[in-house]
GROMACS .gro file of C-alpha atoms in nm:
model
  285
    1MET     CA    1  -5.403  -8.542  15.874
    2PRO     CA    2  -5.093  -8.325  15.941
    3THR     CA    3  -5.113  -8.010  15.711
    4ARG     CA    4  -4.825  -7.975  15.448
    5PRO     CA    5  -4.596  -7.692  15.526
    6ALA     CA    6  -4.607  -7.381  15.284
    7PRO     CA    7  -4.349  -7.393  15.023
    8THR     CA    8  -4.020  -7.225  15.036
    9GLU     CA    9  -3.959  -6.920  14.792
   10ARG     CA   10  -3.696  -7.183  14.631
   11GLN     CA   11  -3.972  -7.463  14.601
   12LYS     CA   12  -4.189  -7.218  14.424
   13ARG     CA   13  -3.937  -7.121  14.191
   14LEU     CA   14  -3.844  -7.473  14.080
   15GLY     CA   15  -4.218  -7.513  14.007
   16ALA     CA   16  -4.242  -7.186  13.815
   17GLU     CA   17  -3.950  -7.313  13.604
   18LEU     CA   18  -4.096  -7.625  13.539
   19ARG     CA   19  -4.455  -7.460  13.446
   20ARG     CA   20  -4.238  -7.196  13.218
   21MET     CA   21  -4.049  -7.466  13.054
   22ARG     CA   22  -4.370  -7.650  12.953
   23LEU     CA   23  -4.553  -7.352  12.844
   24ALA     CA   24  -4.255  -7.288  12.614
   25THR     CA   25  -4.335  -7.582  12.429
   26GLY     CA   26  -4.736  -7.532  12.421
   27GLN     CA   27  -4.751  -7.872  12.631
   28THR     CA   28  -5.064  -7.896  12.906
   29THR     CA   29  -5.060  -8.028  13.234
   30GLU     CA   30  -5.252  -8.347  13.100
   31TYR     CA   31  -4.967  -8.409  12.889
   32ALA     CA   32  -4.703  -8.376  13.153
   33ALA     CA   33  -4.910  -8.601  13.403
   34GLY     CA   34  -4.916  -8.872  13.113
   35LEU     CA   35  -4.505  -8.828  13.120
   36LEU     CA   36  -4.496  -8.884  13.463
   37GLY     CA   37  -4.812  -9.135  13.540
   38LEU     CA   38  -4.958  -8.883  13.760
   39ASP     CA   39  -5.269  -8.714  13.763
   40ARG     CA   40  -5.338  -8.333  13.659
   41THR     CA   41  -5.383  -8.192  14.016
   42LYS     CA   42  -5.026  -8.339  14.123
   43VAL     CA   43  -4.845  -8.195  13.844
   44SER     CA   44  -5.035  -7.844  13.922
   45ASN     CA   45  -4.914  -7.922  14.270
   46MET     CA   46  -4.541  -7.954  14.149
   47GLU     CA   47  -4.573  -7.647  13.956
   48SER     CA   48  -4.694  -7.438  14.244
   49GLY     CA   49  -4.403  -7.580  14.463
   50VAL     CA   50  -4.663  -7.736  14.700
   51ARG     CA   51  -4.553  -8.093  14.603
   52ALA     CA   52  -4.184  -8.206  14.564
   53ILE     CA   53  -4.075  -8.345  14.252
   54SER     CA   54  -3.775  -8.592  14.204
   55PRO     CA   55  -3.467  -8.549  14.016
   56GLU     CA   56  -3.538  -8.827  13.763
   57ARG     CA   57  -3.882  -8.678  13.694
   58ILE     CA   58  -3.724  -8.327  13.629
   59ARG     CA   59  -3.510  -8.482  13.354
   60ILE     CA   60  -3.799  -8.702  13.217
   61LEU     CA   61  -4.002  -8.347  13.144
   62ALA     CA   62  -3.717  -8.153  13.024
   63SER     CA   63  -3.613  -8.420  12.781
   64ASN     CA   64  -3.983  -8.413  12.628
   65TYR     CA   65  -4.025  -8.052  12.659
   66ASP     CA   66  -3.705  -8.069  12.414
   67CYS     CA   67  -3.483  -7.875  12.661
   68ALA     CA   68  -3.115  -7.909  12.550
   69ASP     CA   69  -2.957  -7.640  12.818
   70GLU     CA   70  -2.787  -7.933  13.021
   71ALA     CA   71  -2.626  -7.668  13.252
   72TYR     CA   72  -2.999  -7.514  13.314
   73VAL     CA   73  -3.136  -7.874  13.373
   74ASP     CA   74  -2.869  -7.956  13.613
   75ALA     CA   75  -2.930  -7.662  13.811
   76LEU     CA   76  -3.299  -7.737  13.845
   77VAL     CA   77  -3.215  -8.106  13.959
   78ALA     CA   78  -3.000  -7.945  14.228
   79MET     CA   79  -3.283  -7.733  14.334
   80ALA     CA   80  -3.477  -8.037  14.390
   81ASP     CA   81  -3.258  -8.207  14.608
   82VAL     CA   82  -3.434  -8.227  14.943
   83ARG     CA   83  -3.124  -8.363  15.141
   84LYS     CA   84  -2.989  -7.999  15.089
   85ARG     CA   85  -3.139  -7.853  15.430
   86GLY     CA   86  -2.971  -7.540  15.543
   87TRP     CA   87  -2.916  -7.419  15.902
   88TRP     CA   88  -3.207  -7.158  15.824
   89GLN     CA   89  -3.458  -7.457  15.884
   90GLN     CA   90  -3.421  -7.436  16.240
   91TYR     CA   91  -3.599  -7.110  16.263
   92ARG     CA   92  -3.924  -7.256  16.059
   93GLY     CA   93  -4.222  -7.183  16.282
   94THR     CA   94  -4.034  -6.914  16.481
   95LEU     CA   95  -3.961  -6.650  16.266
   96PRO     CA   96  -4.131  -6.530  15.938
   97GLN     CA   97  -4.091  -6.737  15.602
   98GLY     CA   98  -3.975  -6.439  15.402
   99LEU     CA   99  -3.651  -6.415  15.672
  100LEU     CA  100  -3.570  -6.781  15.592
  101ASP     CA  101  -3.615  -6.744  15.221
  102VAL     CA  102  -3.374  -6.457  15.187
  103ALA     CA  103  -3.110  -6.687  15.373
  104GLU     CA  104  -3.168  -6.970  15.152
  105LEU     CA  105  -3.157  -6.744  14.856
  106GLU     CA  106  -2.826  -6.600  14.954
  107TRP     CA  107  -2.715  -6.930  15.032
  108PHE     CA  108  -2.731  -7.092  14.695
  109ALA     CA  109  -2.621  -6.779  14.495
  110THR     CA  110  -2.317  -6.779  14.317
  111ARG     CA  111  -2.292  -6.376  14.337
  112LEU     CA  112  -2.482  -6.114  14.562
  113ARG     CA  113  -2.517  -5.748  14.457
  114SER     CA  114  -2.730  -5.489  14.653
  115TYR     CA  115  -2.799  -5.140  14.691
  116GLN     CA  116  -2.928  -4.974  15.015
  117THR     CA  117  -3.035  -4.636  15.077
  118VAL     CA  118  -3.122  -4.641  15.446
  119HIS     CA  119  -2.960  -4.952  15.594
  120ILE     CA  120  -2.634  -5.078  15.594
  121PRO     CA  121  -2.668  -5.440  15.403
  122GLY     CA  122  -2.789  -5.719  15.639
  123LEU     CA  123  -2.467  -5.899  15.567
  124LEU     CA  124  -2.251  -5.633  15.666
  125GLN     CA  125  -2.448  -5.542  16.010
  126LEU     CA  126  -2.339  -5.617  16.383
  127GLY     CA  127  -2.587  -5.704  16.645
  128ALA     CA  128  -2.640  -5.375  16.821
  129TYR     CA  129  -2.713  -5.227  16.474
  130ALA     CA  130  -2.953  -5.494  16.378
  131ARG     CA  131  -3.115  -5.489  16.703
  132ALA     CA  132  -3.197  -5.100  16.672
  133ILE     CA  133  -3.383  -5.170  16.355
  134PHE     CA  134  -3.599  -5.472  16.463
  135SER     CA  135  -3.656  -5.300  16.757
  136ALA     CA  136  -3.804  -5.003  16.577
  137ALA     CA  137  -4.068  -5.191  16.409
  138LEU     CA  138  -4.426  -5.136  16.467
  139PRO     CA  139  -4.624  -5.276  16.614
  140PRO     CA  140  -4.339  -5.356  16.841
  141LEU     CA  141  -4.200  -5.690  16.805
  142PRO     CA  142  -4.157  -5.894  17.144
  143LYS     CA  143  -3.787  -5.867  17.287
  144SER     CA  144  -3.740  -6.259  17.256
  145GLU     CA  145  -3.835  -6.213  16.857
  146VAL     CA  146  -3.612  -5.936  16.842
  147GLU     CA  147  -3.323  -6.120  16.974
  148LEU     CA  148  -3.445  -6.426  16.751
  149ARG     CA  149  -3.406  -6.195  16.452
  150VAL     CA  150  -3.093  -6.049  16.517
  151VAL     CA  151  -2.925  -6.391  16.574
  152GLN     CA  152  -3.081  -6.525  16.228
  153ARG     CA  153  -2.947  -6.214  16.059
  154LEU     CA  154  -2.566  -6.248  16.184
  155ARG     CA  155  -2.599  -6.639  16.105
  156ARG     CA  156  -2.676  -6.535  15.756
  157GLN     CA  157  -2.352  -6.378  15.732
  158GLN     CA  158  -2.158  -6.695  15.731
  159VAL     CA  159  -2.254  -6.728  15.341
  160LEU     CA  160  -1.919  -6.506  15.284
  161ASP     CA  161  -1.712  -6.755  15.462
  162ARG     CA  162  -1.866  -7.039  15.230
  163THR     CA  163  -1.597  -7.213  15.054
  164GLU     CA  164  -1.825  -7.479  14.881
  165PRO     CA  165  -1.890  -7.528  14.599
  166GLU     CA  166  -1.716  -7.178  14.556
  167PRO     CA  167  -1.703  -6.831  14.741
  168VAL     CA  168  -1.999  -6.606  14.734
  169GLY     CA  169  -1.894  -6.273  14.600
  170HIS     CA  170  -2.089  -5.967  14.771
  171VAL     CA  171  -2.095  -5.608  14.609
  172ALA     CA  172  -2.266  -5.344  14.821
  173TYR     CA  173  -2.371  -5.027  14.696
  174ILE     CA  174  -2.481  -4.820  14.984
  175HIS     CA  175  -2.589  -4.469  14.968
  176GLU     CA  176  -2.415  -4.231  15.192
  177TRP     CA  177  -2.718  -4.111  15.402
  178ALA     CA  178  -2.739  -4.498  15.463
  179LEU     CA  179  -2.379  -4.421  15.676
  180ARG     CA  180  -2.534  -4.148  15.862
  181MET     CA  181  -2.823  -4.273  16.002
  182GLN     CA  182  -2.756  -4.343  16.348
  183PHE     CA  183  -2.933  -4.700  16.446
  184GLY     CA  184  -2.857  -4.751  16.807
  185GLY     CA  185  -2.686  -4.444  16.887
  186ARG     CA  186  -2.337  -4.270  16.808
  187ARG     CA  187  -2.129  -4.521  16.940
  188ALA     CA  188  -2.296  -4.850  16.798
  189MET     CA  189  -2.305  -4.654  16.452
  190ARG     CA  190  -1.922  -4.611  16.474
  191GLU     CA  191  -1.836  -4.963  16.540
  192GLN     CA  192  -2.092  -5.031  16.272
  193LEU     CA  193  -1.913  -4.824  16.016
  194LEU     CA  194  -1.573  -4.948  16.097
  195HIS     CA  195  -1.696  -5.307  16.068
  196VAL     CA  196  -1.802  -5.231  15.716
  197CYS     CA  197  -1.472  -5.070  15.630
  198GLU     CA  198  -1.293  -5.397  15.768
  199ALA     CA  199  -1.536  -5.616  15.583
  200SER     CA  200  -1.477  -5.453  15.257
  201GLU     CA  201  -1.110  -5.547  15.273
  202ARG     CA  202  -1.215  -5.905  15.240
  203HIS     CA  203  -1.126  -6.047  14.891
  204ASN     CA  204  -1.481  -6.163  14.814
  205VAL     CA  205  -1.660  -5.818  14.943
  206ASP     CA  206  -1.673  -5.480  14.789
  207VAL     CA  207  -1.825  -5.179  14.926
  208GLN     CA  208  -1.893  -4.898  14.694
  209VAL     CA  209  -2.076  -4.560  14.826
  210LEU     CA  210  -2.291  -4.297  14.648
  211PRO     CA  211  -2.199  -3.974  14.780
  212VAL     CA  212  -2.537  -3.745  14.831
  213GLU     CA  213  -2.376  -3.493  14.567
  214ALA     CA  214  -2.453  -3.746  14.300
  215GLY     CA  215  -2.821  -3.630  14.344
  216ALA     CA  216  -3.116  -3.878  14.194
  217PHE     CA  217  -3.048  -4.221  14.155
  218PRO     CA  218  -3.255  -4.534  14.025
  219GLY     CA  219  -3.456  -4.738  14.274
  220ALA     CA  220  -3.474  -4.445  14.534
  221GLY     CA  221  -3.637  -4.564  14.837
  222HIS     CA  222  -3.592  -4.918  14.774
  223ALA     CA  223  -3.332  -5.200  14.912
  224VAL     CA  224  -3.267  -5.441  14.632
  225LEU     CA  225  -3.082  -5.772  14.642
  226TYR     CA  226  -2.979  -5.939  14.290
  227ALA     CA  227  -2.897  -6.297  14.349
  228ASP     CA  228  -2.708  -6.480  14.065
  229GLY     CA  229  -2.818  -6.840  14.024
  230ALA     CA  230  -2.646  -7.131  13.930
  231VAL     CA  231  -2.747  -7.026  13.571
  232PRO     CA  232  -2.863  -6.660  13.438
  233GLN     CA  233  -3.216  -6.813  13.406
  234LEU     CA  234  -3.218  -6.865  13.776
  235ASP     CA  235  -3.129  -6.529  13.885
  236THR     CA  236  -3.367  -6.361  14.170
  237VAL     CA  237  -3.426  -6.017  14.277
  238GLN     CA  238  -3.537  -5.968  14.654
  239LEU     CA  239  -3.710  -5.622  14.731
  240ASP     CA  240  -3.735  -5.508  15.081
  241SER     CA  241  -4.067  -5.362  15.207
  242SER     CA  242  -4.237  -5.296  15.539
  243HIS     CA  243  -4.476  -5.610  15.501
  244GLY     CA  244  -4.176  -5.837  15.419
  245GLY     CA  245  -3.959  -5.948  15.117
  246GLU     CA  246  -4.062  -5.956  14.764
  247PHE     CA  247  -3.915  -6.196  14.523
  248THR     CA  248  -3.943  -6.133  14.157
  249HIS     CA  249  -3.755  -6.335  13.848
  250SER     CA  250  -3.933  -6.233  13.531
  251GLU     CA  251  -3.691  -6.153  13.237
  252ALA     CA  252  -3.813  -5.795  13.224
  253GLN     CA  253  -3.768  -5.720  13.620
  254LEU     CA  254  -3.422  -5.905  13.602
  255ALA     CA  255  -3.328  -5.693  13.297
  256LYS     CA  256  -3.446  -5.381  13.500
  257TYR     CA  257  -3.266  -5.437  13.789
  258ARG     CA  258  -2.926  -5.544  13.605
  259SER     CA  259  -2.941  -5.213  13.471
  260HIS     CA  260  -2.973  -5.052  13.806
  261MET     CA  261  -2.683  -5.257  13.929
  262GLU     CA  262  -2.486  -5.107  13.640
  263TRP     CA  263  -2.557  -4.754  13.732
  264TRP     CA  264  -2.509  -4.803  14.056
  265HIS     CA  265  -2.130  -4.947  13.971
  266ALA     CA  266  -2.067  -4.671  13.748
  267HIS     CA  267  -2.170  -4.377  13.942
  268THR     CA  268  -2.060  -4.484  14.301
  269LEU     CA  269  -1.688  -4.436  14.464
  270ASN     CA  270  -1.442  -4.703  14.398
  271PRO     CA  271  -1.376  -4.944  14.724
  272GLN     CA  272  -1.080  -4.748  14.846
  273ASP     CA  273  -1.246  -4.404  14.834
  274SER     CA  274  -1.575  -4.560  14.977
  275ARG     CA  275  -1.356  -4.664  15.273
  276ASN     CA  276  -1.216  -4.330  15.306
  277LEU     CA  277  -1.552  -4.170  15.317
  278ILE     CA  278  -1.665  -4.415  15.553
  279HIS     CA  279  -1.370  -4.381  15.807
  280SER     CA  280  -1.430  -4.009  15.752
  281ILE     CA  281  -1.779  -4.039  15.865
  282ALA     CA  282  -1.705  -4.267  16.171
  283ARG     CA  283  -1.452  -3.999  16.267
  284GLN     CA  284  -1.717  -3.726  16.316
  285LEU     CA  285  -1.913  -3.990  16.553
   0.00000   0.00000   0.00000
């Protein structure tokens, strides 16, 4: 009997929202199972993202859970649409699931905000720069996997060209030290910096730099991506770590990282001054 593939982060998030909705009304899995004509185990699997759920069943549950937020329910229904298989699915089984989850998160976001303290944001990286990052992994990755990761990272960038349902805005807050870390050598880094400047001229991309003179800052040592969902309840934060990406969506954590983004916005250079600083560092290379 074939094994069921592990749920994606998006599938797990849908299940978590269904569970949150049920618990908000004090109902049990037995109650939900009775509404859907299923056994309790299948409902539990739906709430863990292991088992798919149809849009019709989502609306049945929402109605009986007294959820009157139509925009929220519509967003959950959209998450359940299995026809929306993205380009990242072709990498399933060849790259870690976390890399695919990030691509999926970005694609369905309505706005992306990130702050980076060591690296240039992934959506603004050139191939040589990304290759240098992946090649520095320990234990070393096979060259074939390094190249596969580079290709997948570059393909992620097509989200910035997306026009349907609407363009995705990307605000990248970058610490000055990330601009000075020479991944791939001086020439590769200079090309990378000029690429960041060029990308920052796009209507849907803002790059703002935090100068070293700013001193201490929140989230030091972390790389954070805040992805706005179709509705605020579906916002997600993705944190980078040496063992892969971590995803969080509790309201307390979302509020914390929203405040982080507000701090970065208030303390970074404006886009034009940021471009001037990036050009200055590139000239030094």
